[in-house]
mmCIF file of C-alpha atoms in Angstrom:
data_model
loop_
_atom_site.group_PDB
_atom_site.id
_atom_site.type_symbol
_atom_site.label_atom_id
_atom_site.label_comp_id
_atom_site.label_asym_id
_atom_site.label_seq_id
_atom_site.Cartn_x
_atom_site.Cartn_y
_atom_site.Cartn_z
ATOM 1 C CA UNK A 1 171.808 114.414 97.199
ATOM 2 C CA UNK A 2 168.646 115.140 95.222
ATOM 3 C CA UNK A 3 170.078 118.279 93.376
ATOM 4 C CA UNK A 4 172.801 115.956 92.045
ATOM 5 C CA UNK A 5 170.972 112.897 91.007
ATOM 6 C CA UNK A 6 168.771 115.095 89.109
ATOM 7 C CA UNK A 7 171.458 117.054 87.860
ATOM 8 C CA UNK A 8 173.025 113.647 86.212
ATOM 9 C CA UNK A 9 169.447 112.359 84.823
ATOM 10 C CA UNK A 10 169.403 115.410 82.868
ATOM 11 C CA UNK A 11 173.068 114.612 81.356
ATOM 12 C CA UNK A 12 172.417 111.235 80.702
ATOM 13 C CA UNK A 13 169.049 111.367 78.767
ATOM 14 C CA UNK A 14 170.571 114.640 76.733
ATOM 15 C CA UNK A 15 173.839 112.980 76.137
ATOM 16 C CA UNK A 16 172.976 109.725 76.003
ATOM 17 C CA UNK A 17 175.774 108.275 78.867
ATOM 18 C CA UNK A 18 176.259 109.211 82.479
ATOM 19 C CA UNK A 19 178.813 111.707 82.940
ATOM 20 C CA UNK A 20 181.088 112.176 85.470
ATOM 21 C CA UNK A 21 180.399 115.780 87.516
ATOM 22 C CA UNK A 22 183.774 117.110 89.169
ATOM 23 C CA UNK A 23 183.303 119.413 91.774
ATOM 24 C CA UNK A 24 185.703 121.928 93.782
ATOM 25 C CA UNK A 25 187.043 120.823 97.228
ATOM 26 C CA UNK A 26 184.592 123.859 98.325
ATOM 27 C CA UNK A 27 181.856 122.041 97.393
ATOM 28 C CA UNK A 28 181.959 119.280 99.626
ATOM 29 C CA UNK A 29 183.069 121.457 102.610
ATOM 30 C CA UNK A 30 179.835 123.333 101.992
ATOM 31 C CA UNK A 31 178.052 120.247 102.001
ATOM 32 C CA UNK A 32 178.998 118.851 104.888
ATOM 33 C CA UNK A 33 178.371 121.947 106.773
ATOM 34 C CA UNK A 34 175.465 122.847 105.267
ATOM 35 C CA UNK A 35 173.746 119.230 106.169
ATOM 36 C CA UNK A 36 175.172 119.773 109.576
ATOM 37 C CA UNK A 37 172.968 122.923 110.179
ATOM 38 C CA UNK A 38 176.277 125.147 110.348
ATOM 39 C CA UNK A 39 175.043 127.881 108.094
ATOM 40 C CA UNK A 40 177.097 130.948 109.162
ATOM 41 C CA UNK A 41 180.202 128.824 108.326
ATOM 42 C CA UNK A 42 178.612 127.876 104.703
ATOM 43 C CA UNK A 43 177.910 131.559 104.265
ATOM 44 C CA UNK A 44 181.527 132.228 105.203
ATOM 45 C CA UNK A 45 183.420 129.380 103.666
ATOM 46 C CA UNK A 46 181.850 130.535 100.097
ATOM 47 C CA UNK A 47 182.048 134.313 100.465
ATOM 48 C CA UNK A 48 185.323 133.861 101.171
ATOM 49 C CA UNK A 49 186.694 131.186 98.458
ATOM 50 C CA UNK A 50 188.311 131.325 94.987
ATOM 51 C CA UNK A 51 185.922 129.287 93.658
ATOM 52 C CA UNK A 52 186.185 129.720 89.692
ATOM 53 C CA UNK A 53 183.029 131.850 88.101
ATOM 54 C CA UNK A 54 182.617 128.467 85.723
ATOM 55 C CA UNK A 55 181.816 125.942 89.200
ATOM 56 C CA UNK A 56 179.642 128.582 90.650
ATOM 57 C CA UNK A 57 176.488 126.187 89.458
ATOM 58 C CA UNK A 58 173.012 125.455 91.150
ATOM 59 C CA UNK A 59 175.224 123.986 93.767
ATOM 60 C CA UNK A 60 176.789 126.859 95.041
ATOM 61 C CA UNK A 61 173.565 129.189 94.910
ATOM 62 C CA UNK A 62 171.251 126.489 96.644
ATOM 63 C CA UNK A 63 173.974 126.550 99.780
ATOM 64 C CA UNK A 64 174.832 130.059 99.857
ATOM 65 C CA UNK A 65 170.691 131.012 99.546
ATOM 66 C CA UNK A 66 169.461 128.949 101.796
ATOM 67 C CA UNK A 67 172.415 128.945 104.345
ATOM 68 C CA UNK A 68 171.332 133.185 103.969
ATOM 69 C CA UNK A 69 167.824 132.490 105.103
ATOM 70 C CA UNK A 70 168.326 129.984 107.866
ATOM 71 C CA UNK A 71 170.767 132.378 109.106
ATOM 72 C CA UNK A 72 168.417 135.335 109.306
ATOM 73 C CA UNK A 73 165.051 135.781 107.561
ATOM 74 C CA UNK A 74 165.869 139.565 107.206
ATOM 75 C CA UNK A 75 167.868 138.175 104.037
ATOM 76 C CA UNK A 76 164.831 136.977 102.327
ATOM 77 C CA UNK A 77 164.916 138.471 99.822
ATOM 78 C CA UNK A 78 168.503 137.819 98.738
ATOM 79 C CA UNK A 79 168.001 134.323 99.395
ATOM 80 C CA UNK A 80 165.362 134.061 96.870
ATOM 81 C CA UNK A 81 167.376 135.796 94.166
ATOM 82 C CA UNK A 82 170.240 133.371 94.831
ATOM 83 C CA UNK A 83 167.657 130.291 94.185
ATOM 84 C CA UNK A 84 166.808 131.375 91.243
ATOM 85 C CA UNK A 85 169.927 131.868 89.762
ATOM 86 C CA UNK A 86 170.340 127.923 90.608
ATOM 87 C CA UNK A 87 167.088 126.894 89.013
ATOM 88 C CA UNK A 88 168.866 128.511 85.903
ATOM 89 C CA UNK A 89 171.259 125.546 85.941
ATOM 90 C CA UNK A 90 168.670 123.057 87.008
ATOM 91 C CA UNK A 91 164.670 123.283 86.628
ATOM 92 C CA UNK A 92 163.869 120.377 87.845
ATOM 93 C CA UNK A 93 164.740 120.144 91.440
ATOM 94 C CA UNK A 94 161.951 119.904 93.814
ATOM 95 C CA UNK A 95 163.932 121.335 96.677
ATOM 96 C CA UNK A 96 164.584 124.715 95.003
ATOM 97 C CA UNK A 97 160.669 125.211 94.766
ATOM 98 C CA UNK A 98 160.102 124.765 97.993
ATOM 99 C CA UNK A 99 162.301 126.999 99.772
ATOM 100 C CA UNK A 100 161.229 129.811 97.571
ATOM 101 C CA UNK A 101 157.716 129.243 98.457
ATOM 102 C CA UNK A 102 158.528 128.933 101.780
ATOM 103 C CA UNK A 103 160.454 132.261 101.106
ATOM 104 C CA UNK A 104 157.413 133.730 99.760
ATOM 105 C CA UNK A 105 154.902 132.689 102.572
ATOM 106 C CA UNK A 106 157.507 134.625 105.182
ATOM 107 C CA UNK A 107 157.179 137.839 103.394
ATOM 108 C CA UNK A 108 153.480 137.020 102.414
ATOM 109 C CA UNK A 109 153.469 137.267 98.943
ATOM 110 C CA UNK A 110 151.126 133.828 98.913
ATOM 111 C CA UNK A 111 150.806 133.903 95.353
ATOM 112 C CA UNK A 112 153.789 133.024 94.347
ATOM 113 C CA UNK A 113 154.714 130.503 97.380
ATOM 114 C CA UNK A 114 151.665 129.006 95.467
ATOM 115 C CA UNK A 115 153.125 128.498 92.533
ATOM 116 C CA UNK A 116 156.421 127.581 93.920
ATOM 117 C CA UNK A 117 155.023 124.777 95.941
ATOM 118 C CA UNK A 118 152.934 123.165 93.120
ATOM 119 C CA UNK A 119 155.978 123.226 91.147
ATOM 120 C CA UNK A 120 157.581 121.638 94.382
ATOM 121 C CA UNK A 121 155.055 119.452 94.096
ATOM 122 C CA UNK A 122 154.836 118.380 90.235
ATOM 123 C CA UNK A 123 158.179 117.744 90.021
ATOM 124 C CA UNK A 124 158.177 115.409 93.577
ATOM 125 C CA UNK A 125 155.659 113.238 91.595
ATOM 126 C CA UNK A 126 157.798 112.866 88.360
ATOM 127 C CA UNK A 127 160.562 111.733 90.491
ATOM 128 C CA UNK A 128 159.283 109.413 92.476
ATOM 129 C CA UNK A 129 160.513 108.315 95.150
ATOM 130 C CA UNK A 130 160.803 111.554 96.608
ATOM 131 C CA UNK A 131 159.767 112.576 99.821
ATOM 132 C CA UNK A 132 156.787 114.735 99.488
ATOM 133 C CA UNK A 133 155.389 115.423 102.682
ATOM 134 C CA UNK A 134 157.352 118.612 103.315
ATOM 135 C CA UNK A 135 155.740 120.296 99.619
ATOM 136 C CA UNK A 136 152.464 118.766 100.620
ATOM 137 C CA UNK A 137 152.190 120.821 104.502
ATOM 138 C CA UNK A 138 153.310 123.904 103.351
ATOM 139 C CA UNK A 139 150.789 123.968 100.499
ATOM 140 C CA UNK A 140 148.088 123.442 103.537
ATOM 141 C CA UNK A 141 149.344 125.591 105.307
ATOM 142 C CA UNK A 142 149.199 128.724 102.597
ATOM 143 C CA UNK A 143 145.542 127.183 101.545
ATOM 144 C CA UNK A 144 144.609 128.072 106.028
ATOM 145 C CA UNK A 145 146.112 131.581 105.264
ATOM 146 C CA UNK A 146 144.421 131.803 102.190
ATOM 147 C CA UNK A 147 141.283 131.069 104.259
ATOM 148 C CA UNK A 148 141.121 128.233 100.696
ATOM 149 C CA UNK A 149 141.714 124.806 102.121
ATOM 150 C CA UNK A 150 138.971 122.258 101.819
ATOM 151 C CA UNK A 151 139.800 118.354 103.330
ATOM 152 C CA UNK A 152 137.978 116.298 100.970
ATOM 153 C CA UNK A 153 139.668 118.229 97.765
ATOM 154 C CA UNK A 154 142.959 118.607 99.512
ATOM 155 C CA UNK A 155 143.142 115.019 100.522
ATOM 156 C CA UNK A 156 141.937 113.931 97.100
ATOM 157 C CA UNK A 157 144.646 115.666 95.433
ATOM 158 C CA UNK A 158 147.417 115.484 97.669
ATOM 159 C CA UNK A 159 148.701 111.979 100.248
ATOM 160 C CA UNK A 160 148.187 113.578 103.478
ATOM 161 C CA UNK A 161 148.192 109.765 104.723
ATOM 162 C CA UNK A 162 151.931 109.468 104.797
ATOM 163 C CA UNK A 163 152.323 111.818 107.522
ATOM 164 C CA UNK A 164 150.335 111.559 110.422
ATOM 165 C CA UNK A 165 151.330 115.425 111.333
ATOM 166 C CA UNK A 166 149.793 116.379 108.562
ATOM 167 C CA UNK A 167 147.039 114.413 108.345
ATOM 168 C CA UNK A 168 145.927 115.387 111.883
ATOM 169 C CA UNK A 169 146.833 118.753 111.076
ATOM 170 C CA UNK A 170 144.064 119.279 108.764
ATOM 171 C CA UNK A 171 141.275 117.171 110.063
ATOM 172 C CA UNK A 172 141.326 119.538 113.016
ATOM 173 C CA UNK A 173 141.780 122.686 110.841
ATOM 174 C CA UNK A 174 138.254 121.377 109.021
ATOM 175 C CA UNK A 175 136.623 120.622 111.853
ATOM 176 C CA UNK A 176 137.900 124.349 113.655
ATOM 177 C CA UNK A 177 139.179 122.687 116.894
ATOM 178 C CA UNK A 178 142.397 122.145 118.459
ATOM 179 C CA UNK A 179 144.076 119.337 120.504
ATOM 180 C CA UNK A 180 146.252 119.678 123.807
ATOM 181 C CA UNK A 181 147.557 116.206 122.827
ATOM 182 C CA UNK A 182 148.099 116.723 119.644
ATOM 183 C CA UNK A 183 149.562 119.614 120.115
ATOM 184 C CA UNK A 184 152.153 118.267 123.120
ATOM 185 C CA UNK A 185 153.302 115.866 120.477
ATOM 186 C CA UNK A 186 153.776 117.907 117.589
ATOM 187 C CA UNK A 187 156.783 119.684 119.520
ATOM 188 C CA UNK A 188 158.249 116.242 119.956
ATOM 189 C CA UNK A 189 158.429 115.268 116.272
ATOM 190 C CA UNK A 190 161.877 115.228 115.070
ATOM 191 C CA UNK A 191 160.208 115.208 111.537
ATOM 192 C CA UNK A 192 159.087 118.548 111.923
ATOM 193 C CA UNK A 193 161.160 121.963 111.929
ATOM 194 C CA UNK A 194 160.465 124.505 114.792
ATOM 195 C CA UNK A 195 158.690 127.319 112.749
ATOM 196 C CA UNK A 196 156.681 124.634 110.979
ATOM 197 C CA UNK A 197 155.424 123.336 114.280
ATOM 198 C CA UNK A 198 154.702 126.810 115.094
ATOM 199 C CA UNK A 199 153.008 128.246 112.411
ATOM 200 C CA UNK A 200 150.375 124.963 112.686
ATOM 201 C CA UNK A 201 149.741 125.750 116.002
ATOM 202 C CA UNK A 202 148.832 129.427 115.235
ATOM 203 C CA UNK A 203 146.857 128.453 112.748
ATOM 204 C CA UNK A 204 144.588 125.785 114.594
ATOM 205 C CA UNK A 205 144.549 128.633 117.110
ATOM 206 C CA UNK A 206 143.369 131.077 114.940
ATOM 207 C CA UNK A 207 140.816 128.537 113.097
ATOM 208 C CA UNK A 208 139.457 127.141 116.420
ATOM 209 C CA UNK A 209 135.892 128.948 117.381
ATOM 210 C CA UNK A 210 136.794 127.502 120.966
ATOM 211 C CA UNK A 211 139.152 130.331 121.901
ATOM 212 C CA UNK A 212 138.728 129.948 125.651
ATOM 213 C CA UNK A 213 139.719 126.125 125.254
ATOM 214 C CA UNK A 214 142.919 127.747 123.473
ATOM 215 C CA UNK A 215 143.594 129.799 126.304
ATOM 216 C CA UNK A 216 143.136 127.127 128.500
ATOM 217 C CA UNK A 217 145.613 124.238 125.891
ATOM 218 C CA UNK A 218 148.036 127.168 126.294
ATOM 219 C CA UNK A 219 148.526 127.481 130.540
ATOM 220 C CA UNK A 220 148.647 123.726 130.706
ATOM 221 C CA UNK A 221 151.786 123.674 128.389
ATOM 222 C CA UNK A 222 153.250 126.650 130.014
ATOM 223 C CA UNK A 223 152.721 125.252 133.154
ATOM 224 C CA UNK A 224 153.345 121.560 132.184
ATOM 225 C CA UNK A 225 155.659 119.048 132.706
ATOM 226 C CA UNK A 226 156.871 119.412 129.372
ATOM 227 C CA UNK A 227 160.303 120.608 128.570
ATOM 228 C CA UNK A 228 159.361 122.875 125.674
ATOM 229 C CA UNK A 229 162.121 124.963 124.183
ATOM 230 C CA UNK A 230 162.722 128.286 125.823
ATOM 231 C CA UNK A 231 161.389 129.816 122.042
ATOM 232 C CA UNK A 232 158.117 127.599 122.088
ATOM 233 C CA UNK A 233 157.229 128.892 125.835
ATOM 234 C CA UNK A 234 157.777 132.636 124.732
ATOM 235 C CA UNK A 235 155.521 132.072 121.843
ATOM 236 C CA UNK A 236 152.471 130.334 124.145
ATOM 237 C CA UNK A 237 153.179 132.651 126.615
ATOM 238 C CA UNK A 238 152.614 135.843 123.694
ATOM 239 C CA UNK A 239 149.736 134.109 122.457
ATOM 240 C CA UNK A 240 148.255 133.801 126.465
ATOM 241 C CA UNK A 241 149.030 137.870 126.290
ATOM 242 C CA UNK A 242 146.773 138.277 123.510
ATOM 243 C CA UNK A 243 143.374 136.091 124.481
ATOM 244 C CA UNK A 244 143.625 137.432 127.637
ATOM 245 C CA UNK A 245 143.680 141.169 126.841
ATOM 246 C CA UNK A 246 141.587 140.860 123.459
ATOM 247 C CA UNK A 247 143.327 144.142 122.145
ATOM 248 C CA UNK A 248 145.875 143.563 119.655
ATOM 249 C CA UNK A 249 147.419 146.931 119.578
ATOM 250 C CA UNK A 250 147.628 146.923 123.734
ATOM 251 C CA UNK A 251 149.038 143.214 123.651
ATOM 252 C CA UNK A 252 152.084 144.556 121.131
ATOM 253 C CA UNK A 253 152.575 147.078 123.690
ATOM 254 C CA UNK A 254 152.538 144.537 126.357
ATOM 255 C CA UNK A 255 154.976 142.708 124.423
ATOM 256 C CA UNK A 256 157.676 145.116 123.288
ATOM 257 C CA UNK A 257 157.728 146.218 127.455
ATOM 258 C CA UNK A 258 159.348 142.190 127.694
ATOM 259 C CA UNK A 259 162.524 143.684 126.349
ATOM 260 C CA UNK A 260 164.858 142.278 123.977
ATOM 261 C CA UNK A 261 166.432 139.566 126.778
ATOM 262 C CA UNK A 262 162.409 138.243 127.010
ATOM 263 C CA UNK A 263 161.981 138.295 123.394
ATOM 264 C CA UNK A 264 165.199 137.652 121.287
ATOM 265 C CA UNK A 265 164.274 134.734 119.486
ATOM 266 C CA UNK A 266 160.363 135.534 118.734
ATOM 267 C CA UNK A 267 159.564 138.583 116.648
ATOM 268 C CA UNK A 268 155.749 139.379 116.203
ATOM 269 C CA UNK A 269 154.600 140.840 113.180
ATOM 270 C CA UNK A 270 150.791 140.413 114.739
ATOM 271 C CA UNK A 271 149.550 139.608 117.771
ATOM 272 C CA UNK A 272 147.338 136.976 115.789
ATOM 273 C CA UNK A 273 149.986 135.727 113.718
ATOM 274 C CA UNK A 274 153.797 134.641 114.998
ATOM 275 C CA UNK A 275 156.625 134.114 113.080
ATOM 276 C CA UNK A 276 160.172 132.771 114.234
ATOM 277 C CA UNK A 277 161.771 135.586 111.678
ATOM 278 C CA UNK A 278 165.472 136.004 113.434
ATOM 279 C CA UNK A 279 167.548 136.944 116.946
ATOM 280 C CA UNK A 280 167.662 140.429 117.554
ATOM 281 C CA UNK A 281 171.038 141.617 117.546
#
């Protein structure tokens, strides 16, 4: 696990040997779970353990803050305190950056998921060989929110090449269109979380001068022979709403009359901007 090999660098070039990290029984519990997706059960298993003040390291607040905001994004802001208690123990793992910047970008303070991800993304380039594409989307994505990004500089500063996604991804942002096809296999990357795929879709939406051809991309999915997830037809089916009425304040309307069974995974902040934020109790 990255935290860990980085965790033992650090001991051996201040020490001068590898030493041997013991960890509570907890630990690898919360692991397991925790790489399984099973986040309410990481939340629980450490609220509710004797773990020892002394083995509460970076370890314990990476799970337990991250488990907090996969769970719910209503704990945001908690989850961002607990990362950076664990950055206390360890600075240099590229992981921590990253979920607080992607922490930031949900509540939109952009300024500081900017300096999150280049941290991210500094530290992914000292350690080669770590995967950077994740650091690498999420900084395009806050430079298209920013209304900042640029191809030529962003591809001469960052590999966009390693990731086709990506890549894709921006050459359409640039160039203000949008792709059915690309757009059909984005939601079948297994690469790719759900809100990620989401947010670049809203985006190329938003970018795209050709809103009519949007409206258009979005019935033939709907209506498709795709098998999108129930969450991914709710959100093209919200975004229909609002080309066709034009009126963002009438489309929220529209929207809250769904009811909570139509719309319990999909919260919208915006009629022009949709965020997978949490199920409604």
């Amino acid at each position: 696990m990255r935290l860990l090999k980085c965790l033992s660098v650090f001991l051996f070039l201040f020490v001068g040997c590898k030493i041997k990290i013991t960890y509570p029984s907890e630990f690898y519990e919360a692991k397991s779970l925790f790489e399984q997706k099973k986040f309410e059960k990481v939340i629980d298993l450490l609220e509710n353990s004797k773990i020892k003040r002394s083995q509460k390291t970076d370890w314990y607040y990476y799970f337990y803050g991250v488990s907090l905001y996969e769970k719910s994004k209503r704990y945001t802001r908690e989850a961002i305190e607990n990362l950076g208690i664990a950055i206390t123990f360890s600075k240099n793992v590229p992981d921590y950056y990253l979920y607080i910047g992607k922490m930031y970008f949900d509540i939109a303070e952009y300024e500081k998921a900017r300096e999150n991800f280049s941290k991210a993304s500094q530290l992914c380039k000292k350690n080669e060989p770590l995967d950077n594409k994740k650091v690498n989307l999420w900084l395009a994505l806050l430079l298209c929110k920013l209304g900042e990004f640029d191809y030529d500089d962003f591809k001469s500063k960052y590999s966009i090449s390693e990731s086709a996604y990506l890549e894709e991804f921006c050459k359409l942002y640039s160039e203000k269109k949008v792709s059915e096809d690309y757009i059909k296999r984005l939601f079948g990357a297994d690469s790719l979380e759900l809100y990620e795929k989401l947010l670049i879709v809203d985006i190329l939406f938003c970018q795209s001068s050709e809103k009519e051809l949007c409206k258009k991309i979005i019935e033939s999915c709907l209506h498709g022979n795709i098998d999108f997830d129930d969450v991914v037809r709710k959100f093209f089916y919200s975004k229909l709403l609002f080309y066709s009425l034009g009126d963002t304040e009438k489309c929220k309307e529209v929207v809250r009359q769904f009811g909570v069974e139509m719309i319990h995974d999909v919260y919208i902040l915006n009629c022009n901007d949709f965020y997978v934020l949490e199920k409604f109790n």
